[in-house]
mmCIF file of C-alpha atoms in Angstrom:
data_model
loop_
_atom_site.group_PDB
_atom_site.id
_atom_site.type_symbol
_atom_site.label_atom_id
_atom_site.label_comp_id
_atom_site.label_asym_id
_atom_site.label_seq_id
_atom_site.Cartn_x
_atom_site.Cartn_y
_atom_site.Cartn_z
ATOM 1 C CA MET M 1 -45.131 -22.680 -31.193
ATOM 2 C CA GLU M 2 -42.715 -20.953 -33.082
ATOM 3 C CA ASN M 3 -41.800 -17.964 -29.911
ATOM 4 C CA ASN M 4 -41.748 -21.074 -27.353
ATOM 5 C CA LEU M 5 -38.546 -21.886 -29.424
ATOM 6 C CA LYS M 6 -37.321 -18.983 -29.787
ATOM 7 C CA CYS M 7 -37.600 -18.572 -26.195
ATOM 8 C CA GLN M 8 -36.378 -21.911 -24.954
ATOM 9 C CA ASP M 9 -32.486 -21.333 -27.619
ATOM 10 C CA SER M 10 -32.208 -17.985 -25.780
ATOM 11 C CA GLN M 11 -32.420 -18.722 -22.545
ATOM 12 C CA LYS M 12 -30.127 -21.947 -23.573
ATOM 13 C CA LYS M 13 -27.830 -19.173 -24.725
ATOM 14 C CA LEU M 14 -27.896 -17.010 -21.746
ATOM 15 C CA LEU M 15 -27.353 -20.779 -19.647
ATOM 16 C CA LYS M 16 -23.971 -20.834 -21.912
ATOM 17 C CA LEU M 17 -23.305 -17.239 -21.121
ATOM 18 C CA PHE M 18 -23.320 -17.477 -17.745
ATOM 19 C CA LEU M 19 -21.658 -21.273 -17.358
ATOM 20 C CA SER M 20 -18.882 -19.443 -19.790
ATOM 21 C CA THR M 21 -17.630 -16.499 -18.099
ATOM 22 C CA LEU M 22 -18.612 -18.621 -14.559
ATOM 23 C CA TYR M 23 -15.569 -21.316 -15.661
ATOM 24 C CA ILE M 24 -13.425 -18.274 -17.193
ATOM 25 C CA SER M 25 -13.425 -15.843 -13.840
ATOM 26 C CA THR M 26 -12.794 -19.158 -11.646
ATOM 27 C CA PHE M 27 -9.731 -20.674 -13.595
ATOM 28 C CA THR M 28 -7.988 -17.498 -14.593
ATOM 29 C CA PHE M 29 -6.156 -16.418 -12.583
ATOM 30 C CA GLY M 30 -3.329 -12.625 -13.377
ATOM 31 C CA GLY M 31 -5.770 -9.671 -14.697
ATOM 32 C CA GLY M 32 -7.859 -8.990 -17.723
ATOM 33 C CA PHE M 33 -5.503 -9.796 -20.244
ATOM 34 C CA VAL M 34 -5.823 -13.004 -18.907
ATOM 35 C CA ILE M 35 -9.485 -12.915 -19.244
ATOM 36 C CA ILE M 36 -9.479 -11.908 -22.580
ATOM 37 C CA THR M 37 -7.532 -14.446 -24.526
ATOM 38 C CA PHE M 38 -9.825 -16.819 -21.981
ATOM 39 C CA MET M 39 -12.830 -15.637 -23.554
ATOM 40 C CA LYS M 40 -11.461 -15.323 -27.130
ATOM 41 C CA ARG M 41 -10.673 -19.020 -26.909
ATOM 42 C CA LYS M 42 -14.367 -19.448 -25.904
ATOM 43 C CA PHE M 43 -16.495 -17.187 -27.852
ATOM 44 C CA VAL M 44 -14.598 -16.520 -31.198
ATOM 45 C CA ASP M 45 -12.663 -19.670 -31.352
ATOM 46 C CA GLU M 46 -15.266 -22.519 -29.917
ATOM 47 C CA LEU M 47 -18.702 -21.020 -29.693
ATOM 48 C CA HIS M 48 -18.162 -18.440 -32.633
ATOM 49 C CA TRP M 49 -20.098 -15.879 -30.993
ATOM 50 C CA ILE M 50 -17.876 -13.284 -32.048
ATOM 51 C CA GLU M 51 -15.484 -12.319 -34.967
ATOM 52 C CA GLU M 52 -11.390 -11.921 -34.231
ATOM 53 C CA ASP M 53 -11.348 -8.676 -35.038
ATOM 54 C CA GLU M 54 -14.394 -7.448 -33.208
ATOM 55 C CA MET M 55 -12.944 -9.499 -30.285
ATOM 56 C CA LEU M 56 -9.986 -6.983 -30.814
ATOM 57 C CA ASP M 57 -12.540 -3.975 -30.857
ATOM 58 C CA LEU M 58 -14.286 -5.149 -27.728
ATOM 59 C CA THR M 59 -11.314 -5.883 -26.348
ATOM 60 C CA ALA M 60 -10.004 -1.876 -27.097
ATOM 61 C CA LEU M 61 -13.330 -0.938 -25.445
ATOM 62 C CA ALA M 62 -12.756 -2.983 -22.558
ATOM 63 C CA GLN M 63 -9.360 -1.701 -21.666
ATOM 64 C CA SER M 64 -9.800 1.947 -22.572
ATOM 65 C CA ALA M 65 -12.981 2.112 -20.111
ATOM 66 C CA PRO M 66 -12.504 3.031 -16.884
ATOM 67 C CA GLY M 67 -12.863 0.173 -14.534
ATOM 68 C CA ALA M 68 -11.128 -3.645 -14.641
ATOM 69 C CA ILE M 69 -10.860 -5.215 -17.598
ATOM 70 C CA ALA M 70 -12.499 -8.369 -17.191
ATOM 71 C CA VAL M 71 -16.204 -6.918 -16.160
ATOM 72 C CA ASN M 72 -15.247 -3.710 -18.978
ATOM 73 C CA ALA M 73 -15.085 -7.466 -21.759
ATOM 74 C CA SER M 74 -18.393 -9.208 -19.753
ATOM 75 C CA ILE M 75 -19.776 -6.420 -20.227
ATOM 76 C CA LEU M 76 -19.417 -6.054 -23.931
ATOM 77 C CA VAL M 77 -18.946 -9.865 -24.733
ATOM 78 C CA GLY M 78 -22.554 -10.319 -22.794
ATOM 79 C CA TRP M 79 -23.859 -7.310 -24.692
ATOM 80 C CA ARG M 80 -23.013 -8.101 -28.273
ATOM 81 C CA ILE M 81 -24.029 -11.692 -27.501
ATOM 82 C CA ALA M 82 -27.535 -10.982 -25.457
ATOM 83 C CA GLY M 83 -27.942 -7.809 -25.336
ATOM 84 C CA PHE M 84 -28.959 -6.598 -21.681
ATOM 85 C CA PHE M 85 -29.588 -9.827 -20.662
ATOM 86 C CA GLY M 86 -26.728 -10.974 -22.181
ATOM 87 C CA ILE M 87 -24.463 -8.186 -20.187
ATOM 88 C CA LEU M 88 -26.561 -8.791 -16.506
ATOM 89 C CA ILE M 89 -26.026 -12.295 -17.147
ATOM 90 C CA ALA M 90 -21.785 -11.583 -17.783
ATOM 91 C CA ILE M 91 -20.905 -9.891 -15.400
ATOM 92 C CA ILE M 92 -22.681 -12.006 -12.790
ATOM 93 C CA GLY M 93 -20.340 -14.897 -14.094
ATOM 94 C CA THR M 94 -17.277 -13.163 -14.118
ATOM 95 C CA ILE M 95 -17.871 -11.521 -10.037
ATOM 96 C CA LEU M 96 -19.369 -14.372 -8.804
ATOM 97 C CA PRO M 97 -15.933 -16.634 -8.869
ATOM 98 C CA PRO M 98 -13.567 -13.244 -7.257
ATOM 99 C CA MET M 99 -16.457 -12.910 -4.879
ATOM 100 C CA LEU M 100 -16.362 -16.072 -3.172
ATOM 101 C CA ILE M 101 -12.801 -16.605 -3.857
ATOM 102 C CA LEU M 102 -11.767 -13.580 -1.654
ATOM 103 C CA SER M 103 -14.236 -13.830 0.487
ATOM 104 C CA VAL M 104 -12.757 -17.283 1.988
ATOM 105 C CA ILE M 105 -9.054 -15.773 1.563
ATOM 106 C CA SER M 106 -10.290 -12.064 3.754
ATOM 107 C CA PHE M 107 -11.172 -14.448 6.285
ATOM 108 C CA PHE M 108 -8.135 -17.030 6.364
ATOM 109 C CA TYR M 109 -5.678 -14.185 5.207
ATOM 110 C CA SER M 110 -3.173 -13.776 8.648
ATOM 111 C CA THR M 111 -3.387 -17.907 7.640
ATOM 112 C CA PHE M 112 -2.925 -17.341 4.071
ATOM 113 C CA ALA M 113 0.085 -14.688 4.235
ATOM 114 C CA SER M 114 2.534 -16.887 6.418
ATOM 115 C CA ASN M 115 2.579 -19.569 4.408
ATOM 116 C CA LEU M 116 4.931 -20.841 2.735
ATOM 117 C CA TYR M 117 3.801 -23.043 0.334
ATOM 118 C CA VAL M 118 0.443 -20.261 -1.266
ATOM 119 C CA ALA M 119 3.850 -18.092 -1.116
ATOM 120 C CA LEU M 120 5.503 -20.701 -3.641
ATOM 121 C CA VAL M 121 2.667 -21.260 -5.783
ATOM 122 C CA LEU M 122 2.097 -17.590 -5.866
ATOM 123 C CA LYS M 123 5.082 -17.237 -7.292
ATOM 124 C CA GLY M 124 4.637 -20.443 -9.954
ATOM 125 C CA MET M 125 0.906 -18.755 -10.989
ATOM 126 C CA GLN M 126 3.120 -15.572 -12.087
ATOM 127 C CA ALA M 127 5.305 -17.349 -14.238
ATOM 128 C CA GLY M 128 2.092 -18.949 -15.940
ATOM 129 C CA VAL M 129 0.711 -15.278 -16.084
ATOM 130 C CA ALA M 130 3.453 -13.782 -17.641
ATOM 131 C CA ALA M 131 2.941 -16.853 -20.557
ATOM 132 C CA VAL M 132 -0.741 -16.419 -21.002
ATOM 133 C CA ILE M 133 -0.378 -12.961 -21.521
ATOM 134 C CA LEU M 134 2.899 -13.476 -24.092
ATOM 135 C CA ASP M 135 0.680 -15.668 -26.050
ATOM 136 C CA VAL M 136 -1.966 -12.863 -26.347
ATOM 137 C CA VAL M 137 0.013 -10.594 -27.195
ATOM 138 C CA CYS M 138 1.337 -12.118 -29.810
ATOM 139 C CA GLU M 139 -1.994 -13.202 -31.530
ATOM 140 C CA LEU M 140 -3.557 -10.754 -31.287
ATOM 141 C CA GLY M 141 0.551 -8.447 -32.839
ATOM 142 C CA LEU M 142 0.309 -11.595 -35.874
ATOM 143 C CA ASN M 143 -3.301 -11.231 -36.738
ATOM 144 C CA ILE M 144 -2.608 -6.701 -37.508
ATOM 145 C CA VAL M 145 0.700 -8.003 -38.955
ATOM 146 C CA LYS M 146 -1.597 -9.817 -40.881
ATOM 147 C CA GLU M 147 -3.630 -7.240 -41.856
ATOM 148 C CA LYS M 148 -0.717 -5.549 -43.682
ATOM 149 C CA SER M 149 -1.938 -1.923 -43.198
ATOM 150 C CA ILE M 150 0.209 0.578 -42.835
ATOM 151 C CA ILE M 151 -0.812 2.714 -40.543
ATOM 152 C CA LYS M 152 -2.023 -0.241 -38.186
ATOM 153 C CA ASN M 153 1.755 -1.771 -37.937
ATOM 154 C CA LEU M 154 3.304 1.534 -37.558
ATOM 155 C CA VAL M 155 0.692 2.637 -34.642
ATOM 156 C CA MET M 156 1.860 -0.957 -32.617
ATOM 157 C CA ILE M 157 5.053 -0.405 -33.150
ATOM 158 C CA VAL M 158 5.075 3.284 -31.748
ATOM 159 C CA GLY M 159 3.316 2.354 -28.860
ATOM 160 C CA PHE M 160 5.547 -0.616 -28.177
ATOM 161 C CA ILE M 161 8.415 1.633 -28.073
ATOM 162 C CA ALA M 162 6.558 4.227 -26.227
ATOM 163 C CA THR M 163 5.823 2.007 -23.744
ATOM 164 C CA PHE M 164 8.675 -0.294 -23.553
ATOM 165 C CA PHE M 165 11.997 2.162 -23.918
ATOM 166 C CA PHE M 166 10.821 4.595 -22.724
ATOM 167 C CA HIS M 167 7.248 4.749 -20.116
ATOM 168 C CA VAL M 168 5.013 6.600 -21.550
ATOM 169 C CA ASN M 169 1.996 6.162 -19.472
ATOM 170 C CA VAL M 170 -0.775 3.450 -21.066
ATOM 171 C CA ILE M 171 -3.061 6.865 -21.484
ATOM 172 C CA TYR M 172 -1.729 8.447 -23.485
ATOM 173 C CA ILE M 173 -0.612 5.585 -25.964
ATOM 174 C CA ILE M 174 -3.953 4.827 -26.215
ATOM 175 C CA VAL M 175 -5.817 7.794 -26.293
ATOM 176 C CA ILE M 176 -3.211 8.984 -29.644
ATOM 177 C CA ALA M 177 -4.112 5.280 -30.608
ATOM 178 C CA THR M 178 -8.011 6.639 -30.857
ATOM 179 C CA ILE M 179 -6.822 9.713 -32.260
ATOM 180 C CA VAL M 180 -4.599 7.904 -35.408
ATOM 181 C CA GLY M 181 -7.991 5.361 -35.694
ATOM 182 C CA ILE M 182 -11.325 8.185 -35.441
ATOM 183 C CA GLY M 183 -9.087 10.058 -38.369
ATOM 184 C CA LYS M 184 -8.107 7.067 -40.110
ATOM 185 C CA GLU M 185 -11.778 5.921 -40.615
ATOM 186 C CA LEU M 186 -12.892 9.888 -41.327
ATOM 187 C CA TRP M 187 -10.334 10.230 -43.873
ATOM 188 C CA ARG M 188 -11.911 6.839 -45.773
ATOM 189 C CA PHE M 189 -14.805 8.085 -44.835
ATOM 190 C CA LYS M 190 -14.356 11.124 -47.104
ATOM 191 C CA GLU M 191 -12.561 9.353 -49.749
ATOM 192 C CA VAL M 192 -15.342 6.578 -49.404
ATOM 193 C CA LYS M 193 -18.096 9.836 -50.397
ATOM 194 C CA LYS M 194 -15.881 11.643 -52.978
#
């Protein structure tokens, strides 16, 4: 009886994960950082399946791994929530809407490409996407500032300056930030052992 209840709870969780990723992917325009925002709101703020600092870590991993950040984030969130089956469910929920939408658009591409109203809608969506990305950056940045970690704040400020003013490739910033993070943790581990 107890195993049956656990199985039902697991199935409900997988269904909720699938419907959540399907919904997020269907109504998210603008790329990976936008989907990360909606995932945070759903899985951290609403469902409380993931802690906020853990979502930051998953976001960093998703961005660092090769491939689409939305799929990478879905893989990590799915794994964290429900293991291997969570990965499968989250990936299917994430890739299904874009595949269907792109199939329809590619079929009618010539009609869409020359339509003035479609072009205007896309321009309006660009502004909305920029606002959502700015919201994510501010929220995640404030969380780092609240931690009052000199190293994290320094990495954030230097990373911003390097990207915005000097147009340094983001890959170099990620590699350097990773090295700094590993060095900080090794130093902390060494201090704890003493």
